[in-house]
Coordinates of C-alpha atoms in Angstrom, one line a residue:
X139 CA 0.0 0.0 0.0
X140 CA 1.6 3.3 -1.2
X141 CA 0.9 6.2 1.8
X142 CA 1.4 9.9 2.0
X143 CA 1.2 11.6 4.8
X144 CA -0.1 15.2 4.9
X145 CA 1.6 17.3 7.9
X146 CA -0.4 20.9 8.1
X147 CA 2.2 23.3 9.6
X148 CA 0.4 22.8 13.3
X149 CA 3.2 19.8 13.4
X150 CA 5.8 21.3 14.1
X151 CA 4.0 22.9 17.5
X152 CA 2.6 19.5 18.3
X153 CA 6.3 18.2 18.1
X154 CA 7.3 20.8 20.2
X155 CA 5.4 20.0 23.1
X156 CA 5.1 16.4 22.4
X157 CA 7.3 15.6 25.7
X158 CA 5.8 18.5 27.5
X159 CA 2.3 17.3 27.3
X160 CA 3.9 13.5 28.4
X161 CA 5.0 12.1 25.0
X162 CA 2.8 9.4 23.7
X163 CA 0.4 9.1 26.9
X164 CA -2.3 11.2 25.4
X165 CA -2.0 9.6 22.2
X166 CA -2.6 6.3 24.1
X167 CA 1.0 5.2 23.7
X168 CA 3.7 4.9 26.6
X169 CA 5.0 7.7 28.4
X170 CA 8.1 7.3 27.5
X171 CA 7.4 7.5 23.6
X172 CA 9.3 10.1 21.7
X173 CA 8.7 11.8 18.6
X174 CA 11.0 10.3 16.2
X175 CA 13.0 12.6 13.9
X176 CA 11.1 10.2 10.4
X177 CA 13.3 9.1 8.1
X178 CA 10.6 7.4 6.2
X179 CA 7.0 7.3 5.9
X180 CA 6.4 4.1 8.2
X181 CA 8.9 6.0 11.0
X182 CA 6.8 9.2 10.8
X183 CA 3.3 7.0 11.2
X184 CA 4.2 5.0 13.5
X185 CA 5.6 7.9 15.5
X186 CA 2.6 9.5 15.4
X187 CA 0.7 6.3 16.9
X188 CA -0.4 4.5 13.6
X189 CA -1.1 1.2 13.4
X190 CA 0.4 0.4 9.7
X191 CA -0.1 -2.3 7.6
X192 CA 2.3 -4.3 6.5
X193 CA 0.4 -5.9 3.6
X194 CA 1.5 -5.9 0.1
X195 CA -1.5 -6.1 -1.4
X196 CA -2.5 -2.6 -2.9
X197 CA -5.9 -0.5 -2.4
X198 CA -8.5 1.0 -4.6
X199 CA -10.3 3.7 -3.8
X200 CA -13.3 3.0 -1.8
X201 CA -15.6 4.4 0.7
X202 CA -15.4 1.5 2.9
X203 CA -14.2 1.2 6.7
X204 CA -10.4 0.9 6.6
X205 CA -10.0 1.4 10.4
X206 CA -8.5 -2.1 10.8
X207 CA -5.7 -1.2 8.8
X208 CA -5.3 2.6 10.2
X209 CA -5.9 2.8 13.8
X210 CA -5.7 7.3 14.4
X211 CA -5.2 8.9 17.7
X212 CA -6.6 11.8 18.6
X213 CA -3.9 14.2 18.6
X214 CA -6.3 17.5 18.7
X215 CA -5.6 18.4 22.8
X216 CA -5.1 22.3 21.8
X217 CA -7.3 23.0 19.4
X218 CA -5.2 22.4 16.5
X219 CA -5.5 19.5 14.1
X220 CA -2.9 17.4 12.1
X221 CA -4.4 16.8 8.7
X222 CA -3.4 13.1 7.8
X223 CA -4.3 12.2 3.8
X224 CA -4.3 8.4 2.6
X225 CA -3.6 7.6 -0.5
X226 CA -4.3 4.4 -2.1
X227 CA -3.2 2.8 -5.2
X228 CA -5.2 0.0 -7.5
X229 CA -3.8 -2.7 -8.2
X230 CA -3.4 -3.5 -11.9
X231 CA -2.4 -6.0 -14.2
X232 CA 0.8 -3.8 -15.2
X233 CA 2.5 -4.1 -12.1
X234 CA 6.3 -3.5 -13.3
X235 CA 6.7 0.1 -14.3
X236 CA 9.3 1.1 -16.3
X237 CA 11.3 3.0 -13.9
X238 CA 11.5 0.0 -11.7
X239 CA 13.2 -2.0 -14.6
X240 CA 16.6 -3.0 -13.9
X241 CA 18.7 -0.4 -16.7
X242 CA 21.9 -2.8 -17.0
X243 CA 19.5 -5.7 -18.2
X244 CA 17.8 -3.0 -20.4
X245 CA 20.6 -1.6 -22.0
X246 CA 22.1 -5.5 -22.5
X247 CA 19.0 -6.7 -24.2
X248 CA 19.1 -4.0 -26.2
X249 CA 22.8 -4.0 -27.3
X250 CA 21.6 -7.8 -28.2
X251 CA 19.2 -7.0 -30.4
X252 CA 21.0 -4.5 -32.2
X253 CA 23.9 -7.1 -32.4
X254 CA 21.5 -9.6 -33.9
X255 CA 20.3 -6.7 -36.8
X256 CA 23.7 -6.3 -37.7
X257 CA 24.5 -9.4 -37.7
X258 CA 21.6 -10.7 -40.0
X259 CA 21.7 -8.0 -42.2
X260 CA 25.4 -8.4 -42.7
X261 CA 26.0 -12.1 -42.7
X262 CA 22.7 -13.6 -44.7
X263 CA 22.0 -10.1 -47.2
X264 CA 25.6 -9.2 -47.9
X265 CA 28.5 -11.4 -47.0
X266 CA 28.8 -14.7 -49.5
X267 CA 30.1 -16.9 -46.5
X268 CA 26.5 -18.5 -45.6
X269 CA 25.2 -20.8 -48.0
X270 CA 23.7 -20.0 -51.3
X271 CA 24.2 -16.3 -52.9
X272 CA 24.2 -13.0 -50.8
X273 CA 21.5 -10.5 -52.3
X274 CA 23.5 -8.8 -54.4
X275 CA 23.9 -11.2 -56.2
X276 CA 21.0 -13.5 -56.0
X277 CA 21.3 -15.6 -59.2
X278 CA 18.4 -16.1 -61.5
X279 CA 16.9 -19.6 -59.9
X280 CA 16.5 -18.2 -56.6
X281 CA 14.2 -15.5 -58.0
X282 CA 12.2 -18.1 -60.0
X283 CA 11.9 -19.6 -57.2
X284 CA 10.6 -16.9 -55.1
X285 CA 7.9 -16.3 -57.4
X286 CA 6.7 -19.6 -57.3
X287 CA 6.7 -20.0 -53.4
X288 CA 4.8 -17.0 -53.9
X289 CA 2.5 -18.6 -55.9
X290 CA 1.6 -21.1 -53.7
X291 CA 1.2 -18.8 -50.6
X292 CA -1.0 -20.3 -47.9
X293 CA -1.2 -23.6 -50.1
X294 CA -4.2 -21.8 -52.3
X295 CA -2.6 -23.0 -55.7
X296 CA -1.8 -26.4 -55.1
X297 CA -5.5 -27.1 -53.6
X298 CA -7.4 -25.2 -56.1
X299 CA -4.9 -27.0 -59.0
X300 CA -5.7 -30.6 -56.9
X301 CA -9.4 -30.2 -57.6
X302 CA -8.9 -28.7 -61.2
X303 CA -6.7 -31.6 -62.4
X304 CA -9.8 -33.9 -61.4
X305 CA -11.8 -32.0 -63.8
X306 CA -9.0 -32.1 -66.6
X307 CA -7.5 -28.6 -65.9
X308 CA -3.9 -28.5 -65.6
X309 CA -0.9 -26.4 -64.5
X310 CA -2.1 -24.0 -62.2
X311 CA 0.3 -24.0 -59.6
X312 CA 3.9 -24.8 -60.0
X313 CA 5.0 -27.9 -58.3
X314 CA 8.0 -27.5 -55.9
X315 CA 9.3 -29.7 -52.9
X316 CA 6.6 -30.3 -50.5
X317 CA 9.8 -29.1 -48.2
X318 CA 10.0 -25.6 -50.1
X319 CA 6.3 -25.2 -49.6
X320 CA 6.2 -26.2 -46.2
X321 CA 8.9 -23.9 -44.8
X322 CA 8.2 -21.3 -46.3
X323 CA 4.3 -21.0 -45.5
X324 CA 5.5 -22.1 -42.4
X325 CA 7.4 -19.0 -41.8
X326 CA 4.9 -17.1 -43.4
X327 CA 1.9 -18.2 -41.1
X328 CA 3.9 -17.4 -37.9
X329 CA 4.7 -14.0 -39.2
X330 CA 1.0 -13.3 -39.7
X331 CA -0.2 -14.2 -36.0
X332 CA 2.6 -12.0 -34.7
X333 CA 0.1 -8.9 -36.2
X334 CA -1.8 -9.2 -33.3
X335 CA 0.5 -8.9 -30.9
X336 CA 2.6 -6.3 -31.8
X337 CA -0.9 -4.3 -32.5
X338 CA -1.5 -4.5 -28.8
X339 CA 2.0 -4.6 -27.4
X340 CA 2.2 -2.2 -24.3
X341 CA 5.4 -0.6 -25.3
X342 CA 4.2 0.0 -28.9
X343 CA 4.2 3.2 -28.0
X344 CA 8.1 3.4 -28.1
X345 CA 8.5 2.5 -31.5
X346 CA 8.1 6.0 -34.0
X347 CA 7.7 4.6 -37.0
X348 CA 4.7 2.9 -38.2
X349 CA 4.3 -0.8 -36.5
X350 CA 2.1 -1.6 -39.1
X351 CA 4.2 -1.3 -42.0
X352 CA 6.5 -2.7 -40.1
X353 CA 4.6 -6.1 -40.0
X354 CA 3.9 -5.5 -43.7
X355 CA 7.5 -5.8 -44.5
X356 CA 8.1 -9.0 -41.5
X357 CA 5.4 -10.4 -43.5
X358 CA 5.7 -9.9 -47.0
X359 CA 9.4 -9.0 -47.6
X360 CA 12.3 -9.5 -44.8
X361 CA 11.7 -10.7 -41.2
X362 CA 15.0 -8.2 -40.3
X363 CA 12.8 -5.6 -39.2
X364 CA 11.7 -7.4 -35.8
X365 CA 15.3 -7.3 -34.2
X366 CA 14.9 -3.9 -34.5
X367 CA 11.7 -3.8 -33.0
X368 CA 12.5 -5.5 -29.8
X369 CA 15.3 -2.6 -29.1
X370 CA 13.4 0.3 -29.8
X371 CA 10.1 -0.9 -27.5
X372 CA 13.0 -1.0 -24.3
X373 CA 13.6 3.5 -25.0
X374 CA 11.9 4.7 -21.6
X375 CA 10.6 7.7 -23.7
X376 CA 7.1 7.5 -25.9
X377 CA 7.4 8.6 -29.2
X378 CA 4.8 11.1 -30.7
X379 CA 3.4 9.6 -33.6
X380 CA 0.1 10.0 -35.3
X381 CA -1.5 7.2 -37.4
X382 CA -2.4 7.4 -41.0
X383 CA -5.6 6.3 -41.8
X384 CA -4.8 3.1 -43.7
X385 CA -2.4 2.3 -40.8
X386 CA -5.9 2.5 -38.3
X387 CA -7.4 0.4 -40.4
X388 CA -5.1 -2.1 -41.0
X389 CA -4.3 -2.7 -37.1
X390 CA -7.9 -2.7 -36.2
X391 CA -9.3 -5.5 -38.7
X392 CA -6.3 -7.7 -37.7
X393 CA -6.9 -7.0 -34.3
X394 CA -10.9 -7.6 -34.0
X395 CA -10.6 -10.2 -36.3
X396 CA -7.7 -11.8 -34.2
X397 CA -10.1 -14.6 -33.8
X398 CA -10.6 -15.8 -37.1
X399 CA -6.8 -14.9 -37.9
X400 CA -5.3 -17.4 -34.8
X401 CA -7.7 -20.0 -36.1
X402 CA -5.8 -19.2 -40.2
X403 CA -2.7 -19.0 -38.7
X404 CA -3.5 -22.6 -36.3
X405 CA -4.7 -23.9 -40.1
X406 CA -1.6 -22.8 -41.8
X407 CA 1.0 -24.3 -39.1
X408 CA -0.1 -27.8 -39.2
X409 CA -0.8 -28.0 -43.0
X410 CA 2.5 -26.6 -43.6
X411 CA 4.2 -29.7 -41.5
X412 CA 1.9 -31.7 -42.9
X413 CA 2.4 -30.6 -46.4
X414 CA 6.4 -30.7 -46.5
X415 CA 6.3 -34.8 -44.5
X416 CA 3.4 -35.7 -46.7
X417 CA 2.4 -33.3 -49.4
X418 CA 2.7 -34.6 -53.4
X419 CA 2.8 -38.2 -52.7
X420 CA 3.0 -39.0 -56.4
X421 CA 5.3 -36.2 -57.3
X422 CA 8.6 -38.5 -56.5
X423 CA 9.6 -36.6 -53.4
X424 CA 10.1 -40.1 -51.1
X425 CA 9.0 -40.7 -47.8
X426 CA 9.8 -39.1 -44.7
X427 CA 13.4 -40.1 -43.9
X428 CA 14.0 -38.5 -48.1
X429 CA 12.6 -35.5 -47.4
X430 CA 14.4 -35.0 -44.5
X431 CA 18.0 -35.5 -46.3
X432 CA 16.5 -32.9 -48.9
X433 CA 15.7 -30.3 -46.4
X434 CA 19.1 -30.5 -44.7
X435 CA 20.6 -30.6 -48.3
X436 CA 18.0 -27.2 -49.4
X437 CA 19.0 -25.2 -46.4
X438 CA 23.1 -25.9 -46.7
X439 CA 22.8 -24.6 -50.8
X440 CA 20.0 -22.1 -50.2
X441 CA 20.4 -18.8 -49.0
X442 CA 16.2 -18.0 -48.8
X443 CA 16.0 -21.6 -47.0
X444 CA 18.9 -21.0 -44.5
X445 CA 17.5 -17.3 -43.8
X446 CA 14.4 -19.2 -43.3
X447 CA 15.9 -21.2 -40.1
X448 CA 16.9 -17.8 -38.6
X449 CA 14.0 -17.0 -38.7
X450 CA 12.0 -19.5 -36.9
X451 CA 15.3 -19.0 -34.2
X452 CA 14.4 -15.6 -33.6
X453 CA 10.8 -16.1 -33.8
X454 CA 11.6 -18.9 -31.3
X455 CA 13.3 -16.3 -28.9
X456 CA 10.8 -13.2 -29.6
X457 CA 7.9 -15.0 -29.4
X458 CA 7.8 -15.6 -25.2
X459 CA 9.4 -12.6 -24.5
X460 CA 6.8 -10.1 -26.0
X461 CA 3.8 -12.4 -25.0
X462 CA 5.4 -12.6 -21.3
X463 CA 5.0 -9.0 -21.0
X464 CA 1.7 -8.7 -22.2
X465 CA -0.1 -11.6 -20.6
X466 CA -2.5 -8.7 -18.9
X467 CA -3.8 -8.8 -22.5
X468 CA -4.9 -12.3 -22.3
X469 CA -8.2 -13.5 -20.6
X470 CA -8.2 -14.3 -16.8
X471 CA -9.2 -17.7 -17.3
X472 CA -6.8 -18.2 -19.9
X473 CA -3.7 -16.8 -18.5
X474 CA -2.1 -19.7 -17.2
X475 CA -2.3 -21.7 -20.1
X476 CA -1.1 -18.8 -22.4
X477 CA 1.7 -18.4 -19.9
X478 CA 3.1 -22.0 -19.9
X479 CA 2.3 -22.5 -23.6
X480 CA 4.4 -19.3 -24.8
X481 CA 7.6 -21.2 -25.0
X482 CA 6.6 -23.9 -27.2
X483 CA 7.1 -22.2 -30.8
X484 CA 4.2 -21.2 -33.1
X485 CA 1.8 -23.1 -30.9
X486 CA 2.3 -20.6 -28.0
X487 CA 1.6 -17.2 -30.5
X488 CA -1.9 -19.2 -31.7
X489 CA -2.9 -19.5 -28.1
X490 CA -2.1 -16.0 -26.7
X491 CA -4.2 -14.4 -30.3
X492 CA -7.0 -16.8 -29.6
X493 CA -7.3 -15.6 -26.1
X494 CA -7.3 -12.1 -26.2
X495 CA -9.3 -9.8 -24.4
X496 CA -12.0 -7.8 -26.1
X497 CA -11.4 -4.6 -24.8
X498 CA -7.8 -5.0 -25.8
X499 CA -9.0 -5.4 -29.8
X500 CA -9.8 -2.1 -29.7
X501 CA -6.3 -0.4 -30.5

């Protein structure tokens, strides 16, 4: 409980003839109670003959009987009053304010995540030592290729093409590795339940650019710009920022529709495992054990594939950090769950957008 304590300037004659009147005996105490010279605000109450408790629990502001936790002598023997004002402060679900964060741990998790930028951008977009070709000079099969996984985004091709071959129609989506396909929708359907929790992220306030192009480019482009993310949302000052219109939109329907979106990103997950262990059974592509060898082999010649794998590592690291700190966002009932379920990858981001509040959809 958080207290402040009032003194009118009839204190400092109380104090005076505190031992002349007999100390504490009029105030009930002993008579060989002193006045203590406070040194904090429990000395000072307790000098004065409060009863304080010691309870951690904090108060809200109520017209109810507190005098079993404040017991107040009368201390009015000339006349003169001693004006004594409680303050209480709710309780709430954000209980670890940013001044009470520990700056050394800030400043190190931030120095991380600008180490991991760098690093990413450096070693996967420019450097040629990681496997396949750095960006600039991406050779013309990995483009081609890129196209087609684009293609096939969320599997819509390759199912619509399934049922059109049974009617005769053919070559409608271009057949890759069920490995290919699976990774990358895989990546792609984590990066699309992330836009709920970044829209109601408590320190989204920190970050002055626009979050939701932000997410645009995580989702549609380069998942670089998350690293970045994470360091900005630790700066202790808000940044003044105004959304556009478009932006408004685009946070609130993925927000109030964070429902239906958990549910299409759940969908996407397991097909996407599903799909790259057991997808185009009569396309060649082996059994389980094959496909296996092929990913290993795909991610050691590919750089898209082995940028892929850094991904789901970060994702892996991101992912219970952010929801950790915004758990208050999540149902009471399912809290706990959310909370144990965070650090299992993909599955914990499905759970924490399926459970959201309603009140916090309304960003």
């Amino acid at each position: 409980m958080r207290l402040a304590v009032v003194l009118t300037e009839e204190v400092v004659d109380k104090r005076r003839g505190w031992e002349r009147r007999g100390g504490g005996q009029r105030a009930g105490g002993n008579v060989n109670d002193r006045w203590p010279d406070p040194v904090s605000y429990k000395h000072l109450v307790k000098g004065l003959g409060f009863k304080v408790s010691d309870s951690p629990l904090a108060w809200s502001s109520s017209s109810r009987n507190v005098s079993d936790q404040l017991k107040v002598p009368n201390l009015s023997s000339d006349g003169r009053s001693l004006s004594v004002t409680v303050c209480r402060a709710k309780n709430d679900l954000r209980q670890v304010e940013d001044g009470e964060e520990n700056g050394a741990l800030i400043s190190s998790a931030q120095f991380a995540c600008w180490a991991i930028t760098a690093i990413y951008v450096v070693w996967l977009f420019i450097l040629p030592y990681a496997p396949g070709d750095p960006a600039w000079a991406i050779s013309p099969a990995t483009i081609q290729m890129l196209i087609d996984l684009s293609l096939n985004f969320f599997f819509v091709l390759p199912f619509t093409a399934y049922f059109a071959e049974l009617a005769g129609i053919h070559g409608l989506a271009p057949v890759l590795h069920p490995m290919d396909e699976g990774l990358f929708n895989f990546v792609i359907g984590w990066s699309l339940l992330f836009a709920p929790l970044l829209f109601t992220d408590r320190k989204r306030d920190r970050f002055g650019g626009s979050l939701e192009g932000l997410w645009v480019i995580q989702m549609f482009l380069t998942n670089t710009v998350l690293a970045p993310y994470m360091a900005i949302r630790l700066n202790r000052e808000k940044a003044n920022r105004k959304k556009n219109s478009w932006e408004n939109s685009l946070s609130g329907a993925l927000t109030r529709g964070a429902k239906y979106l958990g549910l299409v990103g759940a969908a996407v997950g397991a097909i996407s495992v599903l799909w790259a262990l057991f997808g185009r059974p009569d396309g060649g592509f082996g059994g389980i054990e094959e496909r296996w060898v092929y990913l290993l082999e795909y991610i050691n010649r590919e750089r898209l594939a082995y940028a892929f794998i850094w991904d789901i590592v970060l994702y892996t690291l991101f992912q219970p950090w952010l929801i950790g700190e915004n758990l208050g966002n999540v149902r009471e009932e399912n809290r706990e769950l959310v909370g144990v379920l965070r650090f299992v990858p993909y599955v914990g981001l499905v759970v924490y957008v399926l459970g959201l509040r309603e009140e916090v959809k309304k960003v």
